[in-house]
Coordinates of C-alpha atoms and ligand atoms in Angstrom, one line a residue:
M1 CA 10.3 27.5 1.2
I2 CA 13.9 29.3 0.5
I3 CA 13.9 33.0 -1.4
V4 CA 16.6 33.4 -4.2
L5 CA 16.8 37.0 -5.0
K6 CA 17.8 38.5 -8.1
R7 CA 21.3 40.7 -8.0
H8 CA 19.8 43.6 -8.7
A9 CA 16.3 44.0 -6.4
S10 CA 16.2 47.3 -5.0
E11 CA 14.5 47.9 -1.1
T12 CA 11.0 48.5 -3.0
D13 CA 10.9 45.0 -4.7
I14 CA 12.1 43.0 -1.7
A15 CA 9.8 45.1 0.2
T16 CA 6.9 43.4 -2.1
V17 CA 8.9 40.9 -2.3
S18 CA 8.0 40.6 1.9
D19 CA 4.7 41.6 1.5
L20 CA 3.5 38.3 -0.8
V21 CA 5.6 35.9 1.4
C22 CA 3.4 37.5 4.7
S23 CA 0.2 37.5 2.8
L24 CA 0.3 33.5 1.6
R25 CA 0.6 33.6 5.5
Y26 CA 4.4 33.2 6.1
Q27 CA 6.5 35.3 7.7
P28 CA 9.8 36.0 6.0
R29 CA 13.5 36.8 8.0
L30 CA 15.8 38.4 5.1
I31 CA 19.3 37.3 4.9
R32 CA 21.3 39.3 2.8
G33 CA 24.3 38.2 1.6
V34 CA 27.7 40.5 0.4
E35 CA 26.3 39.7 -2.7
Q36 CA 22.3 38.4 -2.3
T37 CA 19.6 39.2 -0.4
V38 CA 17.9 35.3 0.0
I39 CA 14.7 35.4 2.4
A40 CA 14.2 32.7 4.0
C41 CA 10.0 32.2 4.6
I42 CA 9.0 30.4 8.4
G43 CA 5.4 28.6 8.3
D44 CA 4.4 25.0 7.3
E45 CA 4.2 23.9 3.5
L46 CA 2.0 21.2 3.7
S47 CA -1.3 23.3 4.7
N48 CA -0.2 27.1 4.0
R49 CA 0.0 27.7 0.0
S50 CA 3.5 27.3 -1.9
L51 CA 4.7 29.9 -3.1
E52 CA 6.7 28.8 -5.9
V53 CA 4.1 31.5 -7.5
L54 CA 7.0 34.4 -6.5
R55 CA 9.3 32.5 -8.9
N56 CA 7.6 35.4 -11.0
L57 CA 8.4 38.2 -9.8
P58 CA 11.0 40.3 -12.3
A59 CA 12.9 40.5 -8.5
V60 CA 12.8 36.3 -8.1
E61 CA 15.7 34.2 -9.0
S62 CA 14.8 31.0 -7.9
V63 CA 12.3 29.1 -4.9
F64 CA 13.3 26.3 -3.1
P65 CA 10.9 24.0 -1.1
V66 CA 12.6 22.8 2.8
Q67 CA 9.5 20.8 3.5
K68 CA 9.5 16.9 1.4
K69 CA 6.2 17.0 0.3
F70 CA 5.6 13.3 2.7
K71 CA 4.8 14.1 6.2
L72 CA 3.3 10.9 6.5
V73 CA 5.5 8.1 5.5
A74 CA 8.8 9.5 6.5
R75 CA 11.8 8.2 8.5
E76 CA 11.1 11.1 11.1
Y77 CA 7.5 10.9 12.5
H78 CA 8.3 6.9 12.9
P79 CA 11.9 5.9 12.9
A80 CA 11.3 2.6 13.8
D81 CA 10.6 -0.1 10.3
T82 CA 7.0 -0.9 10.3
V83 CA 6.1 -4.4 9.7
V84 CA 3.1 -4.6 7.8
N85 CA 0.7 -7.7 8.6
V86 CA -0.8 -9.8 6.0
G87 CA -3.1 -12.3 7.4
G88 CA -0.5 -13.4 10.0
V89 CA 2.5 -13.0 7.7
L90 CA 4.7 -9.9 9.3
L91 CA 6.8 -8.7 6.5
G92 CA 8.9 -5.0 7.4
G93 CA 11.4 -5.2 11.2
G94 CA 13.8 -7.8 9.9
H95 CA 10.7 -9.9 9.2
I96 CA 11.7 -10.8 5.0
P97 CA 9.5 -12.7 3.5
V98 CA 9.4 -13.5 -0.3
I99 CA 5.5 -14.1 -2.0
A100 CA 5.3 -15.8 -5.3
G101 CA 2.7 -17.0 -8.0
P102 CA 1.6 -16.9 -11.2
C103 CA 1.3 -13.3 -13.0
A104 CA -2.4 -14.5 -13.5
I105 CA -4.9 -16.7 -12.0
E106 CA -5.9 -19.0 -15.7
S107 CA -7.8 -22.1 -14.1
Y108 CA -8.5 -23.9 -10.9
D109 CA -6.0 -26.4 -12.3
Q110 CA -2.9 -23.5 -13.4
F111 CA -4.0 -21.3 -9.4
R112 CA -3.8 -25.1 -8.0
A113 CA -0.4 -26.6 -8.6
A114 CA 1.5 -23.3 -8.8
V115 CA 0.1 -22.8 -5.2
Q116 CA 0.9 -26.7 -4.0
D117 CA 4.4 -26.3 -5.4
L118 CA 4.9 -23.3 -4.3
T119 CA 3.4 -24.0 -0.2
R120 CA 5.5 -27.5 -0.4
C121 CA 9.2 -25.1 -0.5
G122 CA 7.5 -22.5 1.9
V123 CA 5.7 -19.6 0.2
R124 CA 2.4 -18.1 2.8
L125 CA 2.1 -14.9 0.6
L126 CA 1.3 -15.4 -3.0
R127 CA 0.7 -13.6 -5.6
A128 CA -3.5 -14.4 -6.5
M129 CA -4.4 -12.4 -9.8
P130 CA -7.3 -11.9 -10.8
F131 CA -7.5 -9.2 -13.0
K132 CA -5.5 -8.0 -14.8
P133 CA -4.6 -4.1 -15.8
R134 CA -3.3 -5.4 -19.1
T135 CA -1.0 -2.0 -21.5
S136 CA -3.3 -3.2 -24.2
P137 CA -7.2 -4.3 -24.3
Y138 CA -6.6 -7.0 -26.1
D139 CA -4.3 -9.1 -24.4
F140 CA -5.7 -11.7 -21.4
Q141 CA -7.2 -10.3 -18.6
G142 CA -7.8 -12.0 -15.8
L143 CA -10.5 -14.3 -15.5
K144 CA -12.4 -12.0 -13.4
L145 CA -14.8 -13.4 -11.2
D146 CA -14.1 -16.5 -12.1
G147 CA -10.9 -16.0 -11.4
V148 CA -12.5 -15.0 -7.4
K149 CA -14.0 -18.0 -7.5
I150 CA -10.5 -20.5 -7.9
M151 CA -9.4 -18.1 -5.4
R152 CA -11.3 -19.2 -2.8
D153 CA -11.4 -23.0 -3.9
I154 CA -8.0 -22.6 -2.9
R155 CA -8.3 -21.2 -0.1
S156 CA -10.3 -22.7 1.8
E157 CA -7.6 -26.1 1.2
F158 CA -3.9 -24.8 1.4
D159 CA -2.5 -22.2 4.6
V160 CA -1.6 -18.7 2.8
A161 CA -2.8 -15.4 2.5
M162 CA -2.8 -14.2 -0.9
V163 CA -1.6 -10.3 -2.1
S164 CA -4.6 -9.8 -5.1
E165 CA -3.7 -6.3 -7.7
V166 CA -7.0 -3.9 -7.6
P167 CA -7.0 -2.2 -10.8
G168 CA -10.0 0.0 -10.2
P169 CA -12.6 0.8 -7.0
A170 CA -15.1 -1.1 -8.9
Q171 CA -12.8 -4.3 -7.7
I172 CA -12.4 -3.2 -4.1
E173 CA -14.9 -4.9 -3.0
I174 CA -15.4 -8.2 -4.6
L175 CA -11.7 -8.7 -3.5
R176 CA -12.5 -7.5 -0.3
D177 CA -13.3 -10.4 1.8
V178 CA -10.5 -12.9 -0.1
C179 CA -7.8 -11.9 -0.6
D180 CA -4.5 -10.0 2.7
M181 CA -3.0 -7.6 0.6
F182 CA -4.8 -5.3 -2.1
Q183 CA -1.7 -4.4 -4.5
I184 CA -1.5 -1.3 -6.4
G185 CA 0.3 -2.1 -9.9
A186 CA 3.2 0.9 -12.0
R187 CA -0.9 2.3 -14.4
N188 CA -2.3 2.8 -11.1
A189 CA 0.2 4.0 -9.2
Q190 CA -0.7 8.3 -9.3
N191 CA -4.9 7.1 -9.8
Y192 CA -5.1 9.2 -6.4
D193 CA -9.2 8.2 -6.3
L194 CA -8.4 4.9 -6.2
L195 CA -5.8 5.6 -3.5
E196 CA -8.0 7.3 -1.5
H197 CA -10.4 4.7 -2.0
I198 CA -8.5 1.3 -0.7
A199 CA -7.1 3.1 1.9
R200 CA -10.6 2.9 3.7
A201 CA -10.7 -0.1 3.0
G202 CA -9.8 -1.5 5.9
K203 CA -6.8 -3.8 5.0
P204 CA -2.3 -3.4 3.9
V205 CA -1.1 -2.2 0.0
L206 CA 1.5 -2.9 -1.1
L207 CA 1.8 -0.1 -3.7
K208 CA 4.2 -0.3 -7.0
R209 CA 6.6 2.3 -7.5
G210 CA 5.5 4.1 -11.3
M211 CA 7.6 2.8 -14.4
A212 CA 8.1 6.4 -14.9
S213 CA 7.6 8.4 -11.0
T214 CA 10.4 9.6 -9.0
V215 CA 10.8 7.9 -5.8
E216 CA 9.5 11.4 -4.3
E217 CA 5.7 10.3 -5.8
W218 CA 6.4 6.7 -5.5
L219 CA 6.3 8.3 -1.3
T220 CA 3.3 10.8 -1.9
A221 CA 0.8 7.7 -3.3
A222 CA 1.8 6.3 -0.1
E223 CA 0.7 9.5 2.4
Y224 CA -2.0 9.1 0.5
L225 CA -3.0 6.0 1.8
V226 CA -1.1 6.7 5.6
V227 CA -3.1 10.2 5.0
N228 CA -6.1 8.3 4.4
G229 CA -6.6 5.2 7.1
C230 CA -3.8 3.0 6.0
H231 CA -1.3 2.7 7.6
Q232 CA -0.1 -1.4 6.7
V233 CA 1.6 0.7 3.6
V234 CA 4.1 -1.8 1.6
L235 CA 6.5 -0.2 -1.6
C236 CA 7.9 -1.9 -4.5
E237 CA 10.5 -1.7 -6.8
R238 CA 9.5 -2.9 -9.7
G239 CA 11.8 -1.4 -12.6
L240 CA 11.7 1.8 -14.3
R241 CA 11.2 2.5 -17.5
S242 CA 14.0 2.7 -19.6
F243 CA 16.3 3.5 -22.9
D244 CA 17.4 -0.2 -22.2
K245 CA 15.9 -2.7 -23.0
A246 CA 18.1 -5.1 -21.9
T247 CA 15.8 -5.9 -19.6
R248 CA 12.3 -5.1 -19.5
N249 CA 12.5 -2.3 -16.7
L250 CA 15.8 -1.1 -15.4
L251 CA 15.3 -2.1 -11.2
D252 CA 16.5 0.8 -9.3
L253 CA 18.1 0.3 -6.3
G254 CA 19.2 3.8 -5.4
A255 CA 15.8 3.8 -5.2
V256 CA 15.3 0.5 -2.7
A257 CA 18.1 2.8 -0.6
V258 CA 16.3 6.0 -0.3
A259 CA 13.1 4.8 0.1
R260 CA 14.2 2.4 3.2
Q261 CA 16.4 5.5 3.9
L262 CA 12.6 8.1 3.7
S263 CA 10.8 6.3 5.0
H264 CA 9.9 3.2 7.3
L265 CA 7.6 1.9 5.5
P266 CA 8.5 -1.5 4.1
V267 CA 10.0 -1.6 0.5
V268 CA 9.5 -4.7 -1.6
V269 CA 11.1 -5.9 -4.3
D270 CA 9.5 -8.0 -7.9
P271 CA 12.2 -8.2 -10.0
S272 CA 10.4 -10.4 -11.8
H273 CA 8.9 -7.4 -13.9
A274 CA 12.9 -5.7 -13.6
A275 CA 13.7 -8.7 -15.3
G276 CA 11.5 -10.1 -18.4
T277 CA 13.8 -12.2 -19.1
R278 CA 13.6 -16.0 -15.9
S279 CA 17.4 -16.5 -16.5
L280 CA 18.0 -12.4 -14.8
V281 CA 14.9 -12.7 -11.5
P282 CA 17.8 -14.5 -9.2
A283 CA 20.7 -12.2 -9.9
L284 CA 18.1 -9.0 -9.6
A285 CA 16.5 -10.9 -6.2
R286 CA 19.9 -11.0 -5.0
A287 CA 20.5 -7.4 -5.3
G288 CA 17.9 -6.9 -4.4
L289 CA 17.8 -8.2 -1.0
A290 CA 21.8 -6.7 -0.5
A291 CA 19.8 -2.7 -1.6
G292 CA 18.1 -3.5 1.8
A293 CA 15.1 -5.3 0.3
D294 CA 12.9 -6.4 3.3
G295 CA 10.9 -8.7 0.6
L296 CA 10.6 -9.7 -3.0
I297 CA 7.7 -10.6 -5.3
V298 CA 8.1 -13.0 -7.8
E299 CA 6.7 -14.1 -10.2
A300 CA 6.4 -18.2 -10.5
H301 CA 3.7 -20.7 -12.4
P302 CA 3.4 -24.2 -13.0
D303 CA 3.8 -23.6 -17.2
P304 CA 5.7 -20.4 -17.9
V305 CA 6.0 -21.5 -21.4
N306 CA 2.1 -21.8 -21.8
A307 CA 1.6 -19.3 -19.7
Y308 CA -0.9 -16.3 -21.1
S309 CA 1.4 -13.6 -20.0
D310 CA 4.9 -12.9 -19.1
A311 CA 5.8 -16.6 -20.5
S312 CA 8.8 -15.8 -20.6
Q313 CA 9.6 -13.7 -16.9
Q314 CA 8.1 -16.2 -14.8
L315 CA 10.0 -19.1 -12.7
E316 CA 9.3 -22.7 -12.7
S317 CA 6.8 -23.5 -9.6
S318 CA 8.2 -27.4 -9.4
T319 CA 11.9 -25.3 -9.1
F320 CA 11.2 -22.6 -6.9
E321 CA 13.0 -24.4 -4.1
T322 CA 16.2 -24.2 -5.7
F323 CA 15.7 -20.8 -6.1
L324 CA 14.7 -19.9 -2.5
K325 CA 18.2 -22.0 -1.4
D326 CA 20.0 -19.9 -3.2
L327 CA 18.2 -17.0 -2.5
A328 CA 18.4 -18.0 1.9
P329 CA 22.0 -16.9 2.8
W330 CA 21.3 -13.6 0.9
I331 CA 18.2 -13.4 3.6
E332 CA 20.3 -14.7 5.8
L333 CA 22.6 -11.5 5.8
A334 CA 19.7 -9.1 4.7
R335 CA 18.0 -10.0 8.4
A336 CA 22.1 -9.2 10.2
Q337 CA 22.2 -5.9 8.2
R338 CA 18.7 -5.2 9.0
A339 CA 18.9 -6.3 13.0
R340 CA 22.1 -3.9 12.8
D341 CA 20.2 -0.9 11.1
A342 CA 17.6 -1.3 13.8
A343 CA 20.5 -1.0 17.0
N344 CA 21.8 2.3 15.2
L345 CA 18.7 4.3 14.6
Ligands
LIG401 C1 1.9 -7.5 -11.7 O1 2.5 -7.8 -10.5 O2 0.9 -8.3 -12.0 C2 2.1 -5.9 -12.1 C3 1.1 -6.4 -13.5 O3 2.7 -5.8 -12.6 P1 3.5 -4.1 -12.8 O4 2.1 -3.5 -12.7 O5 4.1 -3.9 -11.7 O6 3.0 -4.2 -14.3
LIG402 MN1 3.7 -10.3 -15.3

């Protein structure tokens, strides 16, 4: 940590601050400038107590942390891209899959029709959502256990891997043997108790960024997963709450590039929840790939107009082939870029 002292700080002030720094198990090193004195404090900021409390002393102007709040997810710690294996489908390190499926499982026929359309054009990783944490308690909450049964039936027919949102610790066991990756939704992005529980469940986790989380908060949430034993983590940018309602959420493409620079974990983009409108989804998908995404997660429904949730943003699953065909050159470019990035590491 770096402590900047006020201009009028006396020798007694400097000694007082230095003593406090020592008592907090850091070694102070004085740097005397022409006008101000700075104390560089040597010690592990992650295991020691923070020195930020010293900001309240009359002689202290500011206190800056030097170390990042995340370590295991940092690229400094692990330079090569992490590759996540989701039921045999690879994601990261140049593997750029498109995950797709309806917002929610609504019935056996609806889910089966979506899976049939999507697998026909090569999708192997499915959104399978029997639980839907919704902002309003009056909105469709998912079929819950009936939806889990539908997942089992579909798995026995199709060769697919499934991603399911876990709204709370109680659903971990229910979903453990039927899905291949757990999703933490934006509303749970900083539910640390859930992150700790899910990390111990032994499955890959797709961690959405909270709708008002900073990149640091997103990466420290991922750190909760890794430090508790889950190394197969995928970050997901899904847009932030903003002043402008032209899109449902503001897709933060800069954060995709920053997250890839700061972390070795793969980053996927969710253009559906960012766009909120069907016609905008292809452009945001392309933009996500151009910004460095390692994959996409896209909503697709056999009859989106009559969907129980997110009807305006889901693509029609029977047209998914065209969507993927238009996207193919962008995926190729992203792959080539990833190979160049890896060669420059
Ligand atoms: C979802 O992916 O089903 C979802 C609810 O998205 P988010 O958590 O990003 O709102
Ligand atoms: Mn949705």
